[in-house]
Amino acid sequence: MFIKIDFPFLSVTFCPGCGCECRCVRIERHLCVSVRVYISCWGSVSVSRVQLSCHNADLRMAAARNRVFVIGVGMTKVNKALADAGINYSAVQQACVGYVYGDSTCGQRAIYHSLGLSGIPIINVNNNCSTGSTALFMGRQLIQGGLADCVLALGFEKMERGSLSSKYMDRTNPMDKHMEVMINRYGVAAAPAAPQMFGNAGREHMEKYGTKPEHFAKIAWKNHKHSTNNPYSQFQDEYSLEQVINSRKVFEFLTLLQCCPTSDGAGAAVLASETFVRRNGLEKKAVEIIAQEMVTDLTSTFEENSCMKMVGYDMTHLAAQRCFDAAGLKPSDVDVIELHDCFSANELITYEALGLCAEGKAGELIDRGDNTYGGKWVINPSGGLISKGHPLGATEQWTLNVNLFNLSILPSIHLCVPSSLSQH
């Protein structure tokens, strides 16, 4: 006969007929709490070493937060996500909508005339390349805090042709301090700003660790190869490594096939609480977000004269570290990774920031083939932004922030660890 005893943060099942007088049977951790349980053969139970190990009150409250599940996803049309979830729009209680290029309240216009007029709160989000991810982040927080049971996170974008450019020339550009870091280290060239910033981050990596231009080209070659399996990818063509290297130069070693295109597109996710999932019988399709972090710039972004840090290396490293700690996992536990590859240079430095390899060893990881099928990880199986396109408000629905996912409410875990550049 087995006896189950439930404690806050802990559930223990034991056999009272073990024959020993008293022994420690289990040590479990849940965020900031470590619990040691002693059970005697007569069924008495004692608990010791309840230790708060977190750094602030917010983390101590994390155990009480509601679990959040993705119950439906869609690309191109938002109602595909609702159809995937098997629910009607009337079940959605709030919506977080991301876009960058558009007038105020475009989110309302998109939802009103495609889904309906239900009167729900609609929050518009504009956060550059992390816009869609920020919408997901906000929607999750609403459910975590018990303010809603079902939230729609939506991102869309219609972009102008050519490289990204500033829209408002009569005020300070929000990237001015980032550009100062690059100019102080490498100067400025007659090329678009974004490929200069990330290209110079790759240049710094080559100078510091001996990485070769071919390593960056191999990343783009890999992503284009992956794109042939993605029917939603903007480009689904496979190229040889020589074609990648010899395509039109954009900046320094970065060629056209190593840069993401400007794109139009949309993506959506329907988020739900555990109560909503169980009430609607959605357990088999629910995917739990077991950890999610967003980090903005640190002092090192501007004070260390590093283009790698200027484009977000330390932000990504900190977000990944926090996410893995919260989930109780490590990079080797991950199988599939979607990360921010606006340029091949960013994917390479992100390998190290995520802890997939030691600093300076990304080139060796690439040469071993540990970033594709047959290696340690499959990175950007979608084809990445380089192939599938980069509509700012949409594609980052899944590839910005560090998100750890647990498939269904069952114990099996499948993980996705993207990048975390909130500023970029």
CSV table of C-alpha atoms in Angstrom, one decimal:
chain,number,residue,atom,x,y,z
A,1,MET,CA,0.0,0.0,0.0
A,2,PHE,CA,1.4,3.3,-1.0
A,3,ILE,CA,0.7,6.6,0.7
A,4,LYS,CA,0.7,10.0,-1.0
A,5,ILE,CA,1.4,13.1,1.0
A,6,ASP,CA,1.0,16.6,-0.5
A,7,PHE,CA,3.0,19.6,0.7
A,8,PRO,CA,3.1,23.1,-0.8
A,9,PHE,CA,5.6,22.8,-3.8
A,10,LEU,CA,6.0,19.0,-3.3
A,11,SER,CA,4.1,15.8,-3.7
A,12,VAL,CA,5.7,12.5,-2.2
A,13,THR,CA,4.6,8.9,-2.7
A,14,PHE,CA,6.2,6.3,-0.4
A,15,CYS,CA,5.8,2.8,1.0
A,16,PRO,CA,5.4,2.7,4.8
A,17,GLY,CA,6.6,-0.9,4.9
A,18,CYS,CA,10.2,-0.3,4.0
A,19,GLY,CA,11.6,-1.7,7.3
A,20,CYS,CA,13.9,1.2,8.0
A,21,GLU,CA,13.4,3.5,11.0
A,22,CYS,CA,13.9,6.8,9.3
A,23,ARG,CA,15.5,7.8,6.0
A,24,CYS,CA,15.6,10.6,3.5
A,25,VAL,CA,13.7,9.5,0.5
A,26,ARG,CA,13.7,12.6,-1.7
A,27,ILE,CA,15.1,16.0,-2.2
A,28,GLU,CA,13.1,18.2,-4.6
A,29,ARG,CA,13.5,21.8,-5.7
A,30,HIS,CA,10.8,24.1,-7.0
A,31,LEU,CA,12.2,27.5,-8.0
A,32,CYS,CA,13.3,29.1,-4.7
A,33,VAL,CA,12.4,26.2,-2.4
A,34,SER,CA,14.5,23.2,-1.6
A,35,VAL,CA,12.7,20.5,0.5
A,36,ARG,CA,14.2,17.4,2.2
A,37,VAL,CA,11.6,14.8,3.3
A,38,TYR,CA,12.2,12.1,6.0
A,39,ILE,CA,9.8,9.2,6.3
A,40,SER,CA,9.7,6.5,8.9
A,41,CYS,CA,8.4,3.1,8.4
A,42,TRP,CA,5.4,3.9,10.7
A,43,GLY,CA,4.3,6.6,8.3
A,44,SER,CA,5.4,9.7,10.2
A,45,VAL,CA,6.8,12.4,8.0
A,46,SER,CA,9.1,15.3,8.7
A,47,VAL,CA,10.3,18.1,6.4
A,48,SER,CA,13.6,20.0,6.8
A,49,ARG,CA,15.8,22.4,5.0
A,50,VAL,CA,13.2,24.7,3.5
A,51,GLN,CA,15.5,27.2,1.9
A,52,LEU,CA,14.7,30.3,0.0
A,53,SER,CA,17.5,30.6,-2.6
A,54,CYS,CA,16.1,33.1,-5.0
A,55,HIS,CA,17.2,36.7,-5.2
A,56,ASN,CA,14.0,38.7,-5.0
A,57,ALA,CA,10.4,38.5,-3.9
A,58,ASP,CA,9.2,38.3,-7.5
A,59,LEU,CA,10.9,34.9,-7.9
A,60,ARG,CA,9.6,33.7,-4.6
A,61,MET,CA,6.1,34.3,-5.9
A,62,ALA,CA,6.8,32.4,-9.1
A,63,ALA,CA,5.5,29.1,-7.7
A,64,ALA,CA,2.0,30.6,-7.3
A,65,ARG,CA,1.8,31.8,-10.9
A,66,ASN,CA,-0.6,30.1,-13.2
A,67,ARG,CA,0.7,27.7,-15.8
A,68,VAL,CA,0.4,29.0,-19.4
A,69,PHE,CA,-0.2,26.8,-22.5
A,70,VAL,CA,-0.1,27.4,-26.2
A,71,ILE,CA,-3.2,25.8,-27.6
A,72,GLY,CA,-3.2,27.0,-31.2
A,73,VAL,CA,-0.8,28.6,-33.7
A,74,GLY,CA,-1.1,30.0,-37.2
A,75,MET,CA,0.8,31.9,-39.8
A,76,THR,CA,-0.5,34.3,-42.5
A,77,LYS,CA,-4.1,34.4,-41.2
A,78,VAL,CA,-4.9,34.9,-37.5
A,79,ASN,CA,-8.0,32.8,-37.6
A,80,LYS,CA,-5.8,29.8,-38.5
A,81,ALA,CA,-4.5,29.9,-34.9
A,82,LEU,CA,-8.1,29.9,-33.5
A,83,ALA,CA,-9.0,27.0,-35.8
A,84,ASP,CA,-5.9,25.2,-34.7
A,85,ALA,CA,-7.0,25.7,-31.1
A,86,GLY,CA,-10.5,24.6,-31.9
A,87,ILE,CA,-12.1,27.6,-30.2
A,88,ASN,CA,-14.1,30.6,-31.2
A,89,TYR,CA,-13.0,34.2,-31.0
A,90,SER,CA,-15.6,34.8,-28.3
A,91,ALA,CA,-13.5,32.7,-25.9
A,92,VAL,CA,-10.6,35.2,-26.2
A,93,GLN,CA,-10.5,37.6,-23.3
A,94,GLN,CA,-7.6,39.9,-24.3
A,95,ALA,CA,-5.4,40.4,-27.3
A,96,CYS,CA,-1.8,41.6,-27.6
A,97,VAL,CA,-0.9,42.7,-31.1
A,98,GLY,CA,2.5,43.5,-32.4
A,99,TYR,CA,3.6,45.5,-35.4
A,100,VAL,CA,6.3,48.1,-36.2
A,101,TYR,CA,5.4,49.9,-39.4
A,102,GLY,CA,1.9,51.3,-39.2
A,103,ASP,CA,-0.3,53.9,-37.7
A,104,SER,CA,-1.6,53.8,-34.1
A,105,THR,CA,-4.3,51.2,-33.4
A,106,CYS,CA,-3.5,49.0,-36.4
A,107,GLY,CA,-4.1,46.1,-34.0
A,108,GLN,CA,-7.7,47.0,-33.5
A,109,ARG,CA,-8.2,47.4,-37.2
A,110,ALA,CA,-6.8,43.9,-37.9
A,111,ILE,CA,-8.9,42.2,-35.2
A,112,TYR,CA,-12.1,44.1,-35.7
A,113,HIS,CA,-12.5,43.3,-39.4
A,114,SER,CA,-11.1,39.8,-39.4
A,115,LEU,CA,-12.4,38.3,-36.1
A,116,GLY,CA,-15.1,40.6,-34.8
A,117,LEU,CA,-16.2,43.3,-32.3
A,118,SER,CA,-16.3,41.7,-28.9
A,119,GLY,CA,-15.1,44.7,-26.8
A,120,ILE,CA,-12.0,43.0,-25.4
A,121,PRO,CA,-8.9,44.9,-24.4
A,122,ILE,CA,-6.5,45.1,-27.4
A,123,ILE,CA,-2.9,46.1,-26.5
A,124,ASN,CA,-0.6,47.3,-29.4
A,125,VAL,CA,3.1,46.5,-29.1
A,126,ASN,CA,6.0,48.0,-31.0
A,127,ASN,CA,9.4,46.7,-29.9
A,128,ASN,CA,11.5,46.4,-33.1
A,129,CYS,CA,12.6,42.9,-33.9
A,130,SER,CA,11.2,41.5,-30.7
A,131,THR,CA,7.7,42.9,-31.3
A,132,GLY,CA,5.8,39.6,-31.8
A,133,SER,CA,7.8,38.0,-29.0
A,134,THR,CA,6.8,40.9,-26.7
A,135,ALA,CA,3.2,40.3,-27.5
A,136,LEU,CA,3.6,36.7,-26.5
A,137,PHE,CA,5.4,37.7,-23.4
A,138,MET,CA,2.6,40.1,-22.4
A,139,GLY,CA,-0.1,37.6,-23.1
A,140,ARG,CA,1.7,35.0,-21.0
A,141,GLN,CA,2.0,37.5,-18.1
A,142,LEU,CA,-1.8,38.2,-18.2
A,143,ILE,CA,-2.5,34.5,-17.8
A,144,GLN,CA,0.2,33.9,-15.2
A,145,GLY,CA,-1.2,36.7,-13.1
A,146,GLY,CA,-4.7,35.4,-13.3
A,147,LEU,CA,-6.1,38.4,-15.2
A,148,ALA,CA,-7.2,36.2,-18.2
A,149,ASP,CA,-7.7,32.6,-19.1
A,150,CYS,CA,-7.4,32.9,-22.9
A,151,VAL,CA,-5.3,35.5,-24.7
A,152,LEU,CA,-4.5,36.0,-28.4
A,153,ALA,CA,-0.9,37.0,-29.2
A,154,LEU,CA,-0.7,38.3,-32.7
A,155,GLY,CA,2.0,39.8,-34.9
A,156,PHE,CA,1.9,41.2,-38.4
A,157,GLU,CA,3.9,43.4,-40.7
A,158,LYS,CA,3.8,45.0,-44.1
A,159,MET,CA,7.3,46.4,-44.9
A,160,GLU,CA,8.8,48.7,-47.4
A,161,ARG,CA,11.3,47.5,-50.0
A,162,GLY,CA,15.0,47.6,-49.2
A,163,SER,CA,17.0,47.8,-45.9
A,164,LEU,CA,15.5,49.1,-42.7
A,165,SER,CA,15.7,52.8,-42.3
A,166,SER,CA,14.6,55.5,-39.8
A,167,LYS,CA,11.1,57.0,-40.3
A,168,TYR,CA,11.5,60.1,-38.1
A,169,MET,CA,14.4,62.3,-39.0
A,170,ASP,CA,13.4,65.2,-36.7
A,171,ARG,CA,14.3,63.5,-33.4
A,172,THR,CA,17.0,61.4,-31.8
A,173,ASN,CA,17.3,57.9,-33.3
A,174,PRO,CA,16.8,55.2,-30.5
A,175,MET,CA,19.9,53.4,-31.8
A,176,ASP,CA,22.2,56.3,-31.6
A,177,LYS,CA,24.2,55.0,-28.7
A,178,HIS,CA,24.5,51.5,-30.3
A,179,MET,CA,25.9,53.1,-33.5
A,180,GLU,CA,28.4,55.1,-31.4
A,181,VAL,CA,29.9,51.8,-30.1
A,182,MET,CA,30.3,50.5,-33.7
A,183,ILE,CA,31.7,53.8,-35.0
A,184,ASN,CA,34.2,54.1,-32.1
A,185,ARG,CA,35.5,50.6,-32.9
A,186,TYR,CA,35.3,50.2,-36.7
A,187,GLY,CA,34.0,53.5,-38.1
A,188,VAL,CA,31.1,53.7,-40.5
A,189,ALA,CA,30.8,52.5,-44.1
A,190,ALA,CA,28.5,53.3,-47.0
A,191,ALA,CA,26.3,50.4,-46.3
A,192,PRO,CA,22.9,49.9,-44.5
A,193,ALA,CA,23.2,50.2,-40.7
A,194,ALA,CA,21.9,46.8,-39.7
A,195,PRO,CA,24.3,44.6,-41.7
A,196,GLN,CA,27.1,46.9,-40.5
A,197,MET,CA,26.2,46.4,-36.9
A,198,PHE,CA,25.9,42.7,-37.1
A,199,GLY,CA,28.7,42.3,-39.6
A,200,ASN,CA,31.1,44.2,-37.3
A,201,ALA,CA,30.0,41.9,-34.5
A,202,GLY,CA,31.1,38.9,-36.7
A,203,ARG,CA,34.3,40.8,-37.6
A,204,GLU,CA,35.1,41.2,-33.9
A,205,HIS,CA,34.5,37.5,-33.4
A,206,MET,CA,37.0,36.7,-36.2
A,207,GLU,CA,39.6,39.0,-34.8
A,208,LYS,CA,39.2,37.6,-31.3
A,209,TYR,CA,38.9,33.9,-31.9
A,210,GLY,CA,40.1,33.3,-35.5
A,211,THR,CA,36.7,32.4,-36.9
A,212,LYS,CA,36.7,32.3,-40.7
A,213,PRO,CA,34.2,33.9,-43.2
A,214,GLU,CA,33.4,30.4,-44.3
A,215,HIS,CA,31.8,29.6,-40.9
A,216,PHE,CA,29.3,32.4,-41.4
A,217,ALA,CA,28.6,31.2,-44.9
A,218,LYS,CA,28.0,27.6,-43.7
A,219,ILE,CA,25.3,28.9,-41.4
A,220,ALA,CA,23.4,30.5,-44.3
A,221,TRP,CA,23.9,27.4,-46.4
A,222,LYS,CA,22.4,25.3,-43.7
A,223,ASN,CA,19.4,27.6,-43.2
A,224,HIS,CA,18.6,27.8,-46.9
A,225,LYS,CA,18.8,24.0,-47.0
A,226,HIS,CA,16.4,23.7,-44.1
A,227,SER,CA,14.0,26.1,-45.8
A,228,THR,CA,13.1,23.5,-48.5
A,229,ASN,CA,11.0,21.7,-45.8
A,230,ASN,CA,9.1,24.8,-44.8
A,231,PRO,CA,6.0,25.6,-47.0
A,232,TYR,CA,5.7,29.0,-45.2
A,233,SER,CA,9.2,30.1,-46.0
A,234,GLN,CA,9.6,33.2,-48.2
A,235,PHE,CA,12.5,31.5,-50.0
A,236,GLN,CA,12.6,27.8,-50.4
A,237,ASP,CA,15.7,27.4,-52.6
A,238,GLU,CA,18.8,25.4,-51.7
A,239,TYR,CA,22.2,26.9,-52.5
A,240,SER,CA,25.7,25.5,-52.6
A,241,LEU,CA,28.2,26.9,-50.2
A,242,GLU,CA,30.0,28.5,-53.1
A,243,GLN,CA,26.8,30.3,-54.2
A,244,VAL,CA,26.4,31.7,-50.7
A,245,ILE,CA,29.9,32.9,-50.5
A,246,ASN,CA,29.9,34.4,-54.0
A,247,SER,CA,26.5,36.1,-53.9
A,248,ARG,CA,26.4,39.9,-53.9
A,249,LYS,CA,28.4,41.5,-51.1
A,250,VAL,CA,26.3,43.5,-48.6
A,251,PHE,CA,28.9,44.4,-46.0
A,252,GLU,CA,32.4,43.0,-45.5
A,253,PHE,CA,32.0,39.1,-45.5
A,254,LEU,CA,28.2,39.3,-45.3
A,255,THR,CA,26.8,38.4,-48.7
A,256,LEU,CA,23.2,38.7,-49.8
A,257,LEU,CA,22.4,35.0,-49.0
A,258,GLN,CA,23.6,35.6,-45.4
A,259,CYS,CA,21.1,38.4,-44.8
A,260,CYS,CA,17.4,38.2,-44.0
A,261,PRO,CA,15.0,39.8,-46.5
A,262,THR,CA,12.4,42.5,-45.8
A,263,SER,CA,9.0,40.7,-45.7
A,264,ASP,CA,5.3,40.9,-45.2
A,265,GLY,CA,3.6,38.3,-43.0
A,266,ALA,CA,1.7,37.5,-39.9
A,267,GLY,CA,1.7,34.9,-37.0
A,268,ALA,CA,-0.4,34.2,-34.0
A,269,ALA,CA,-0.7,32.1,-31.0
A,270,VAL,CA,-3.6,31.4,-28.6
A,271,LEU,CA,-2.5,31.2,-25.0
A,272,ALA,CA,-4.6,29.6,-22.2
A,273,SER,CA,-4.5,28.8,-18.5
A,274,GLU,CA,-4.5,25.3,-17.2
A,275,THR,CA,-8.1,25.8,-16.1
A,276,PHE,CA,-9.1,26.8,-19.6
A,277,VAL,CA,-7.2,23.8,-21.1
A,278,ARG,CA,-8.9,21.3,-18.9
A,279,ARG,CA,-12.3,22.9,-19.1
A,280,ASN,CA,-12.3,22.6,-22.9
A,281,GLY,CA,-10.6,19.2,-23.1
A,282,LEU,CA,-7.5,20.6,-24.9
A,283,GLU,CA,-4.8,18.6,-22.9
A,284,LYS,CA,-3.6,16.6,-25.9
A,285,LYS,CA,-2.7,19.7,-27.9
A,286,ALA,CA,-1.6,22.1,-25.2
A,287,VAL,CA,2.1,23.1,-25.2
A,288,GLU,CA,3.2,24.6,-21.9
A,289,ILE,CA,5.6,27.5,-21.8
A,290,ILE,CA,7.7,26.4,-18.8
A,291,ALA,CA,10.2,29.3,-18.9
A,292,GLN,CA,10.4,32.6,-20.7
A,293,GLU,CA,12.6,35.6,-20.2
A,294,MET,CA,13.1,39.0,-21.7
A,295,VAL,CA,16.2,41.1,-21.2
A,296,THR,CA,17.0,44.6,-22.3
A,297,ASP,CA,20.4,46.3,-22.7
A,298,LEU,CA,23.0,46.1,-19.9
A,299,THR,CA,25.8,48.5,-19.2
A,300,SER,CA,28.2,46.3,-21.1
A,301,THR,CA,26.2,47.0,-24.2
A,302,PHE,CA,27.7,50.5,-24.3
A,303,GLU,CA,30.7,50.5,-22.0
A,304,GLU,CA,33.0,47.7,-23.3
A,305,ASN,CA,33.6,48.9,-26.9
A,306,SER,CA,32.3,45.5,-28.2
A,307,CYS,CA,30.1,45.2,-31.2
A,308,MET,CA,29.2,41.6,-30.1
A,309,LYS,CA,27.8,43.0,-26.9
A,310,MET,CA,26.3,46.0,-28.7
A,311,VAL,CA,24.1,43.7,-30.8
A,312,GLY,CA,23.0,41.7,-27.7
A,313,TYR,CA,25.5,39.0,-26.7
A,314,ASP,CA,25.2,39.7,-23.0
A,315,MET,CA,21.4,40.1,-23.2
A,316,THR,CA,21.1,36.7,-24.8
A,317,HIS,CA,23.5,35.1,-22.4
A,318,LEU,CA,21.6,36.4,-19.3
A,319,ALA,CA,18.2,35.5,-20.7
A,320,ALA,CA,19.3,32.0,-21.5
A,321,GLN,CA,20.9,31.5,-18.1
A,322,ARG,CA,17.7,32.7,-16.3
A,323,CYS,CA,15.5,30.5,-18.5
A,324,PHE,CA,17.6,27.4,-18.0
A,325,ASP,CA,17.7,28.0,-14.3
A,326,ALA,CA,13.9,28.5,-14.1
A,327,ALA,CA,13.3,25.3,-16.0
A,328,GLY,CA,16.0,23.3,-14.2
A,329,LEU,CA,17.6,22.4,-17.6
A,330,LYS,CA,20.8,22.9,-19.5
A,331,PRO,CA,21.6,23.5,-23.2
A,332,SER,CA,22.4,19.8,-23.7
A,333,ASP,CA,18.8,19.0,-22.7
A,334,VAL,CA,17.6,20.9,-25.8
A,335,ASP,CA,17.0,19.2,-29.2
A,336,VAL,CA,15.6,21.9,-31.4
A,337,ILE,CA,16.5,25.6,-31.5
A,338,GLU,CA,14.9,28.6,-33.3
A,339,LEU,CA,17.1,31.7,-32.9
A,340,HIS,CA,17.4,35.2,-34.3
A,341,ASP,CA,19.4,34.9,-37.5
A,342,CYS,CA,18.8,38.3,-39.1
A,343,PHE,CA,22.3,37.8,-40.3
A,344,SER,CA,24.5,34.8,-40.2
A,345,ALA,CA,26.9,36.6,-37.9
A,346,ASN,CA,24.2,36.9,-35.2
A,347,GLU,CA,23.4,33.2,-35.4
A,348,LEU,CA,27.1,32.3,-34.8
A,349,ILE,CA,27.6,34.5,-31.8
A,350,THR,CA,24.2,33.4,-30.4
A,351,TYR,CA,25.5,29.8,-30.2
A,352,GLU,CA,28.0,30.9,-27.6
A,353,ALA,CA,25.6,33.2,-25.8
A,354,LEU,CA,23.2,30.4,-25.3
A,355,GLY,CA,25.9,28.2,-23.9
A,356,LEU,CA,25.9,25.7,-26.8
A,357,CYS,CA,29.6,25.9,-26.8
A,358,ALA,CA,32.4,27.8,-25.1
A,359,GLU,CA,33.3,31.3,-26.1
A,360,GLY,CA,35.3,31.2,-29.4
A,361,LYS,CA,34.2,27.7,-30.2
A,362,ALA,CA,31.2,28.4,-32.5
A,363,GLY,CA,33.3,27.7,-35.6
A,364,GLU,CA,34.2,24.2,-34.3
A,365,LEU,CA,30.5,23.6,-33.6
A,366,ILE,CA,29.7,24.5,-37.2
A,367,ASP,CA,32.5,22.4,-38.6
A,368,ARG,CA,31.2,19.4,-36.7
A,369,GLY,CA,27.7,19.8,-38.0
A,370,ASP,CA,26.2,20.2,-34.6
A,371,ASN,CA,23.8,22.8,-35.8
A,372,THR,CA,21.8,20.6,-38.2
A,373,TYR,CA,20.3,17.2,-38.6
A,374,GLY,CA,22.5,14.5,-37.3
A,375,GLY,CA,24.3,16.8,-34.9
A,376,LYS,CA,23.7,17.8,-31.3
A,377,TRP,CA,21.0,20.3,-32.2
A,378,VAL,CA,18.8,21.2,-35.2
A,379,ILE,CA,19.1,25.0,-35.3
A,380,ASN,CA,16.5,27.0,-37.3
A,381,PRO,CA,14.8,24.0,-39.0
A,382,SER,CA,12.3,26.6,-40.3
A,383,GLY,CA,15.1,28.1,-42.5
A,384,GLY,CA,15.5,30.9,-40.1
A,385,LEU,CA,14.8,34.5,-40.8
A,386,ILE,CA,17.4,34.3,-43.6
A,387,SER,CA,15.0,32.1,-45.6
A,388,LYS,CA,11.5,32.4,-44.1
A,389,GLY,CA,11.7,36.2,-44.0
A,390,HIS,CA,11.7,38.8,-41.3
A,391,PRO,CA,8.4,40.7,-41.0
A,392,LEU,CA,9.3,42.4,-37.7
A,393,GLY,CA,6.0,42.1,-35.9
A,394,ALA,CA,5.3,38.5,-36.9
A,395,THR,CA,8.3,36.2,-37.2
A,396,GLU,CA,9.6,37.0,-33.7
A,397,GLN,CA,6.5,35.4,-32.3
A,398,TRP,CA,8.7,32.4,-31.8
A,399,THR,CA,12.3,33.3,-32.4
A,400,LEU,CA,12.9,36.1,-29.9
A,401,ASN,CA,13.0,35.7,-26.2
A,402,VAL,CA,14.2,32.5,-24.7
A,403,ASN,CA,11.2,30.2,-24.4
A,404,LEU,CA,11.2,26.7,-23.1
A,405,PHE,CA,8.2,24.6,-24.1
A,406,ASN,CA,6.7,21.5,-22.5
A,407,LEU,CA,4.5,19.5,-24.8
A,408,SER,CA,1.1,19.0,-23.2
A,409,ILE,CA,0.6,18.7,-19.4
A,410,LEU,CA,2.4,15.4,-19.5
A,411,PRO,CA,6.0,15.1,-18.3
A,412,SER,CA,7.6,14.7,-21.8
A,413,ILE,CA,9.6,17.9,-22.7
A,414,HIS,CA,10.5,19.2,-26.1
A,415,LEU,CA,12.4,22.5,-25.9
A,416,CYS,CA,13.0,25.5,-28.2
A,417,VAL,CA,15.6,28.0,-27.1
A,418,PRO,CA,15.6,31.1,-29.3
A,419,SER,CA,17.6,34.3,-28.9
A,420,SER,CA,16.5,37.1,-26.6
A,421,LEU,CA,17.4,40.5,-28.2
A,422,SER,CA,14.7,42.8,-26.8
A,423,GLN,CA,16.4,45.9,-28.1
A,424,HIS,CA,17.2,44.6,-31.5
